[in-house]
């Protein structure tokens, strides 16, 4: 019983840690999961980029799918990704979504919008969020990150209820700067993020008006301060890019806008330690391969 699927990384418009309202947009960076089910009674996982990494999330995703749609199977799951781990680019959400879809494929269940599908894509996304909460890799459940990864485009969500408020489509070029250090979402200082709740409310209002680029810039300044990340990269990009933000709980910074403008920002960011990547938004979302 074999299944394979891919899901997208994403950037942040609104960090949900302050108010549980979040917003994110999918980018052209993918995580692929391969699931092999058998008659064993346990699931074991492997992350290709880091054999010593914690695999509880992807293992739990397979377990939840088997509990609902399978017949007690165990097996293996392996992910490989061009989304860097613990960098604020939704690697956990991408891994969870890809694994859920691959496991559904392996048990012969379908995920889609039709009445004959076994599960909707949003509910498939919720299985990954449930798994993330079960193993403690998220504070809010990250439903905003998960839905952007699963559905593509821009989303605004209520993470306290795992509800999609808005899905929209944008076509942006995207520049990502990822410094060498890593930051884990579960380690974020929630109380400091709650201190910027009034700014988060403003960001939510801007996002609901469709002013996504402005929203992410306000978010980036507020949450960089709350999470103790430098604002210098954002300040460098602000006169050039349409929008720029700390992504997730960091450390990556994402800027959006015209490609020619983002190449100018890249020249500035290339002087910093770390890696820059020029990519685009995606509107197609996760898919079974």
CSV table of C-alpha atoms in Angstrom, one decimal:
chain,number,residue,atom,x,y,z
A,1,UNK,CA,0.0,0.0,0.0
A,2,UNK,CA,1.8,3.0,-1.3
A,3,UNK,CA,1.1,6.7,-1.4
A,4,UNK,CA,3.0,9.8,-2.3
A,5,UNK,CA,2.1,13.5,-2.1
A,6,UNK,CA,3.5,17.0,-2.0
A,7,UNK,CA,2.6,20.2,-0.1
A,8,UNK,CA,3.8,23.8,-0.1
A,9,UNK,CA,5.8,26.0,2.2
A,10,UNK,CA,4.4,29.4,3.0
A,11,UNK,CA,5.1,32.9,4.3
A,12,UNK,CA,3.4,34.9,7.0
A,13,UNK,CA,1.0,37.8,6.7
A,14,UNK,CA,-0.2,37.7,10.3
A,15,UNK,CA,1.3,35.7,13.1
A,16,UNK,CA,-1.5,34.0,15.0
A,17,UNK,CA,0.2,33.9,18.4
A,18,UNK,CA,-1.2,37.2,19.7
A,19,UNK,CA,-4.9,36.8,18.9
A,20,UNK,CA,-5.4,33.4,17.2
A,21,UNK,CA,-6.3,35.1,13.9
A,22,UNK,CA,-3.6,34.2,11.3
A,23,UNK,CA,-2.9,34.8,7.7
A,24,UNK,CA,-0.3,33.1,5.4
A,25,UNK,CA,0.4,32.7,1.7
A,26,UNK,CA,1.7,29.7,-0.2
A,27,UNK,CA,5.1,29.8,-1.9
A,28,UNK,CA,6.8,27.7,-4.5
A,29,UNK,CA,8.7,25.4,-2.1
A,30,UNK,CA,7.7,21.8,-1.6
A,31,UNK,CA,7.8,19.0,0.8
A,32,UNK,CA,7.2,15.5,-0.5
A,33,UNK,CA,6.0,12.5,1.6
A,34,UNK,CA,6.1,8.8,0.7
A,35,UNK,CA,4.1,6.4,2.8
A,36,UNK,CA,4.3,2.6,2.6
A,37,UNK,CA,1.8,0.7,4.7
A,38,UNK,CA,2.0,-2.9,5.8
A,39,UNK,CA,0.9,-5.4,8.4
A,40,UNK,CA,3.2,-4.1,11.1
A,41,UNK,CA,1.6,-2.4,14.1
A,42,UNK,CA,3.8,0.7,14.2
A,43,UNK,CA,4.7,3.6,12.0
A,44,UNK,CA,8.3,4.8,11.7
A,45,UNK,CA,9.4,8.0,10.0
A,46,UNK,CA,12.5,9.4,8.3
A,47,UNK,CA,13.3,13.0,7.3
A,48,UNK,CA,15.7,12.8,4.4
A,49,UNK,CA,17.5,16.1,5.1
A,50,UNK,CA,18.1,15.2,8.8
A,51,UNK,CA,18.1,11.5,9.8
A,52,UNK,CA,18.3,12.6,13.5
A,53,UNK,CA,15.3,14.9,13.3
A,54,UNK,CA,12.1,14.4,15.3
A,55,UNK,CA,9.7,12.3,13.3
A,56,UNK,CA,6.7,12.2,15.7
A,57,UNK,CA,4.7,14.6,13.6
A,58,UNK,CA,4.8,12.7,10.3
A,59,UNK,CA,4.3,9.4,12.2
A,60,UNK,CA,1.2,10.8,14.0
A,61,UNK,CA,-0.2,12.0,10.7
A,62,UNK,CA,-0.1,8.4,9.3
A,63,UNK,CA,-1.6,7.0,12.5
A,64,UNK,CA,-4.6,9.4,12.4
A,65,UNK,CA,-5.3,8.6,8.7
A,66,UNK,CA,-5.1,4.9,9.4
A,67,UNK,CA,-7.3,5.2,12.5
A,68,UNK,CA,-10.0,6.9,10.4
A,69,UNK,CA,-9.7,5.2,7.0
A,70,UNK,CA,-7.5,2.2,7.4
A,71,UNK,CA,-7.5,-1.1,9.1
A,72,UNK,CA,-4.8,-0.9,11.7
A,73,UNK,CA,-1.8,-0.8,9.3
A,74,UNK,CA,1.7,0.3,10.3
A,75,UNK,CA,4.5,1.1,8.0
A,76,UNK,CA,6.9,3.8,7.1
A,77,UNK,CA,6.8,7.5,6.1
A,78,UNK,CA,9.7,9.5,4.6
A,79,UNK,CA,9.7,13.2,3.8
A,80,UNK,CA,12.1,15.2,1.6
A,81,UNK,CA,11.9,18.9,1.3
A,82,UNK,CA,13.3,22.1,-0.1
A,83,UNK,CA,11.5,24.0,2.8
A,84,UNK,CA,14.2,24.5,5.5
A,85,UNK,CA,13.2,23.2,8.9
A,86,UNK,CA,12.6,25.6,11.8
A,87,UNK,CA,13.0,28.6,9.6
A,88,UNK,CA,9.5,30.1,9.8
A,89,UNK,CA,8.5,28.8,6.3
A,90,UNK,CA,5.9,26.3,7.5
A,91,UNK,CA,8.0,23.2,7.1
A,92,UNK,CA,5.9,21.3,9.7
A,93,UNK,CA,2.6,22.2,8.1
A,94,UNK,CA,4.0,21.2,4.7
A,95,UNK,CA,5.3,17.9,6.1
A,96,UNK,CA,2.0,17.2,7.8
A,97,UNK,CA,-0.1,18.0,4.8
A,98,UNK,CA,2.0,15.9,2.4
A,99,UNK,CA,2.0,13.0,4.8
A,100,UNK,CA,-1.7,13.1,5.4
A,101,UNK,CA,-2.4,13.1,1.6
A,102,UNK,CA,0.2,10.4,1.0
A,103,UNK,CA,-1.4,8.2,3.7
A,104,UNK,CA,-4.8,8.8,2.3
A,105,UNK,CA,-3.5,7.7,-1.1
A,106,UNK,CA,-2.0,4.6,0.5
A,107,UNK,CA,-5.3,3.5,2.1
A,108,UNK,CA,-7.2,4.3,-1.1
A,109,UNK,CA,-9.1,7.3,0.3
A,110,UNK,CA,-9.7,10.5,-1.7
A,111,UNK,CA,-9.4,14.1,-0.5
A,112,UNK,CA,-11.2,16.7,-2.5
A,113,UNK,CA,-14.2,19.0,-3.0
A,114,UNK,CA,-16.6,16.5,-4.5
A,115,UNK,CA,-19.5,14.7,-2.7
A,116,UNK,CA,-17.9,11.3,-3.5
A,117,UNK,CA,-14.6,12.2,-1.9
A,118,UNK,CA,-13.9,10.5,1.5
A,119,UNK,CA,-12.6,13.7,3.1
A,120,UNK,CA,-12.4,17.4,2.1
A,121,UNK,CA,-9.1,19.0,1.7
A,122,UNK,CA,-9.8,21.3,4.7
A,123,UNK,CA,-10.6,18.3,6.9
A,124,UNK,CA,-7.5,16.6,5.6
A,125,UNK,CA,-5.6,19.7,6.7
A,126,UNK,CA,-7.3,19.5,10.1
A,127,UNK,CA,-5.9,16.0,10.6
A,128,UNK,CA,-2.4,17.4,10.2
A,129,UNK,CA,-3.2,20.2,12.6
A,130,UNK,CA,-4.5,17.6,15.1
A,131,UNK,CA,-1.3,15.6,14.7
A,132,UNK,CA,0.8,18.8,15.3
A,133,UNK,CA,-1.1,19.5,18.5
A,134,UNK,CA,-0.8,15.9,19.7
A,135,UNK,CA,3.0,15.9,19.4
A,136,UNK,CA,3.5,19.5,20.7
A,137,UNK,CA,5.2,21.1,17.7
A,138,UNK,CA,2.8,24.1,17.6
A,139,UNK,CA,1.3,26.6,20.0
A,140,UNK,CA,-1.8,27.7,18.0
A,141,UNK,CA,-2.3,24.7,15.9
A,142,UNK,CA,-1.0,26.7,12.9
A,143,UNK,CA,-4.2,26.3,10.9
A,144,UNK,CA,-3.3,29.4,8.9
A,145,UNK,CA,0.0,27.9,7.8
A,146,UNK,CA,-1.6,24.5,7.2
A,147,UNK,CA,-4.4,25.9,5.0
A,148,UNK,CA,-2.1,28.0,2.9
A,149,UNK,CA,0.1,24.9,2.4
A,150,UNK,CA,-2.9,22.7,1.6
A,151,UNK,CA,-5.0,25.1,-0.5
A,152,UNK,CA,-2.5,27.5,-2.0
A,153,UNK,CA,-3.1,31.2,-2.3
A,154,UNK,CA,-3.7,33.6,0.7
A,155,UNK,CA,-5.7,32.5,3.7
A,156,UNK,CA,-7.0,34.2,6.8
A,157,UNK,CA,-8.1,31.8,9.5
A,158,UNK,CA,-9.5,31.6,13.1
A,159,UNK,CA,-6.9,29.3,14.7
A,160,UNK,CA,-8.9,28.9,17.9
A,161,UNK,CA,-11.7,27.2,15.9
A,162,UNK,CA,-9.7,25.8,13.0
A,163,UNK,CA,-11.9,27.7,10.6
A,164,UNK,CA,-11.1,29.3,7.2
A,165,UNK,CA,-12.3,32.9,7.1
A,166,UNK,CA,-11.0,34.0,3.7
A,167,UNK,CA,-9.1,32.3,0.8
A,168,UNK,CA,-7.8,34.6,-2.0
A,169,UNK,CA,-5.3,34.3,-4.8
A,170,UNK,CA,-2.4,36.6,-5.4
A,171,UNK,CA,0.5,36.5,-7.9
A,172,UNK,CA,3.6,37.8,-6.3
A,173,UNK,CA,7.3,37.2,-6.7
A,174,UNK,CA,8.7,36.4,-3.3
A,175,UNK,CA,12.2,36.9,-1.8
A,176,UNK,CA,13.2,34.8,1.2
A,177,UNK,CA,16.2,35.4,3.5
A,178,UNK,CA,17.0,32.6,5.9
A,179,UNK,CA,19.8,33.3,8.4
A,180,UNK,CA,21.9,30.4,9.7
A,181,UNK,CA,20.1,30.1,13.1
A,182,UNK,CA,16.9,28.2,13.6
A,183,UNK,CA,13.8,28.9,15.7
A,184,UNK,CA,11.1,26.4,16.8
A,185,UNK,CA,7.5,27.6,16.9
A,186,UNK,CA,6.8,25.6,20.1
A,187,UNK,CA,9.6,27.7,21.9
A,188,UNK,CA,8.1,31.1,21.0
A,189,UNK,CA,7.4,33.5,23.9
A,190,UNK,CA,3.6,33.7,23.6
A,191,UNK,CA,3.2,36.3,26.4
A,192,UNK,CA,5.5,38.7,24.5
A,193,UNK,CA,3.5,38.1,21.3
A,194,UNK,CA,0.2,38.9,23.2
A,195,UNK,CA,1.7,42.3,24.1
A,196,UNK,CA,1.4,43.3,20.4
A,197,UNK,CA,-2.3,42.1,20.1
A,198,UNK,CA,-3.5,45.6,19.1
A,199,UNK,CA,-1.0,45.6,16.2
A,200,UNK,CA,-2.2,42.1,15.3
A,201,UNK,CA,-5.8,43.4,15.2
A,202,UNK,CA,-4.7,46.1,12.8
A,203,UNK,CA,-3.0,43.5,10.6
A,204,UNK,CA,-6.1,41.4,10.6
A,205,UNK,CA,-8.2,44.4,9.5
A,206,UNK,CA,-5.8,45.2,6.7
A,207,UNK,CA,-5.8,41.5,5.5
A,208,UNK,CA,-9.5,41.3,5.5
A,209,UNK,CA,-9.6,44.4,3.3
A,210,UNK,CA,-7.3,42.6,0.9
A,211,UNK,CA,-4.3,44.9,1.8
A,212,UNK,CA,-2.0,41.9,2.3
A,213,UNK,CA,1.3,43.5,1.6
A,214,UNK,CA,0.7,46.4,4.0
A,215,UNK,CA,-0.6,43.9,6.6
A,216,UNK,CA,2.6,41.8,6.5
A,217,UNK,CA,4.8,44.8,6.9
A,218,UNK,CA,3.0,45.9,10.1
A,219,UNK,CA,3.1,42.3,11.3
A,220,UNK,CA,6.8,42.0,10.6
A,221,UNK,CA,7.8,45.0,12.6
A,222,UNK,CA,5.5,44.1,15.5
A,223,UNK,CA,6.5,40.4,15.8
A,224,UNK,CA,10.2,41.0,15.1
A,225,UNK,CA,10.2,43.2,18.2
A,226,UNK,CA,8.1,40.8,20.2
A,227,UNK,CA,10.3,37.8,19.3
A,228,UNK,CA,13.6,39.6,19.5
A,229,UNK,CA,14.6,39.5,15.8
A,230,UNK,CA,16.3,42.3,14.1
A,231,UNK,CA,14.2,44.7,12.0
A,232,UNK,CA,17.1,45.8,9.8
A,233,UNK,CA,16.3,43.4,6.9
A,234,UNK,CA,12.7,44.6,6.8
A,235,UNK,CA,13.7,48.3,7.0
A,236,UNK,CA,16.1,47.7,4.1
A,237,UNK,CA,13.3,46.2,2.0
A,238,UNK,CA,10.5,48.6,2.9
A,239,UNK,CA,11.3,51.4,0.3
A,240,UNK,CA,11.6,48.8,-2.5
A,241,UNK,CA,9.3,45.8,-1.9
A,242,UNK,CA,5.5,45.9,-1.7
A,243,UNK,CA,5.5,44.1,1.7
A,244,UNK,CA,8.0,42.5,4.0
A,245,UNK,CA,7.6,40.4,7.2
A,246,UNK,CA,9.2,38.1,9.6
A,247,UNK,CA,7.8,34.7,8.6
A,248,UNK,CA,6.2,32.7,11.4
A,249,UNK,CA,8.3,32.8,14.5
A,250,UNK,CA,11.4,33.4,12.4
A,251,UNK,CA,14.1,33.6,11.6
A,252,UNK,CA,13.3,33.9,7.9
A,253,UNK,CA,12.2,37.2,6.4
A,254,UNK,CA,10.0,37.3,3.3
A,255,UNK,CA,9.4,40.2,0.9
A,256,UNK,CA,6.9,40.3,-1.9
A,257,UNK,CA,6.5,42.5,-5.0
A,258,UNK,CA,7.9,42.9,-8.5
A,259,UNK,CA,10.8,40.6,-9.4
A,260,UNK,CA,13.1,43.5,-10.5
A,261,UNK,CA,12.5,45.2,-7.2
A,262,UNK,CA,13.1,42.1,-5.2
A,263,UNK,CA,16.4,41.6,-7.0
A,264,UNK,CA,17.5,44.9,-5.6
A,265,UNK,CA,16.5,43.7,-2.1
A,266,UNK,CA,18.4,40.5,-2.7
A,267,UNK,CA,21.5,42.5,-3.4
A,268,UNK,CA,21.1,44.0,0.1
A,269,UNK,CA,20.2,40.8,1.8
A,270,UNK,CA,23.0,38.8,0.1
A,271,UNK,CA,25.5,40.8,2.3
A,272,UNK,CA,24.0,39.1,5.3
A,273,UNK,CA,24.9,35.7,6.6
A,274,UNK,CA,22.5,33.0,5.4
A,275,UNK,CA,20.8,32.2,2.2
A,276,UNK,CA,18.4,34.2,-0.1
A,277,UNK,CA,15.9,32.6,-2.4
A,278,UNK,CA,13.8,34.2,-5.1
A,279,UNK,CA,10.6,32.4,-5.8
A,280,UNK,CA,6.9,33.0,-6.4
A,281,UNK,CA,3.5,32.4,-4.8
A,282,UNK,CA,1.5,29.3,-5.6
A,283,UNK,CA,-2.3,29.0,-5.9
A,284,UNK,CA,-2.7,25.2,-6.6
A,285,UNK,CA,-1.9,23.8,-3.2
A,286,UNK,CA,-1.0,20.3,-2.1
A,287,UNK,CA,-1.4,17.4,-4.4
A,288,UNK,CA,-1.2,13.6,-4.6
A,289,UNK,CA,1.6,12.5,-6.9
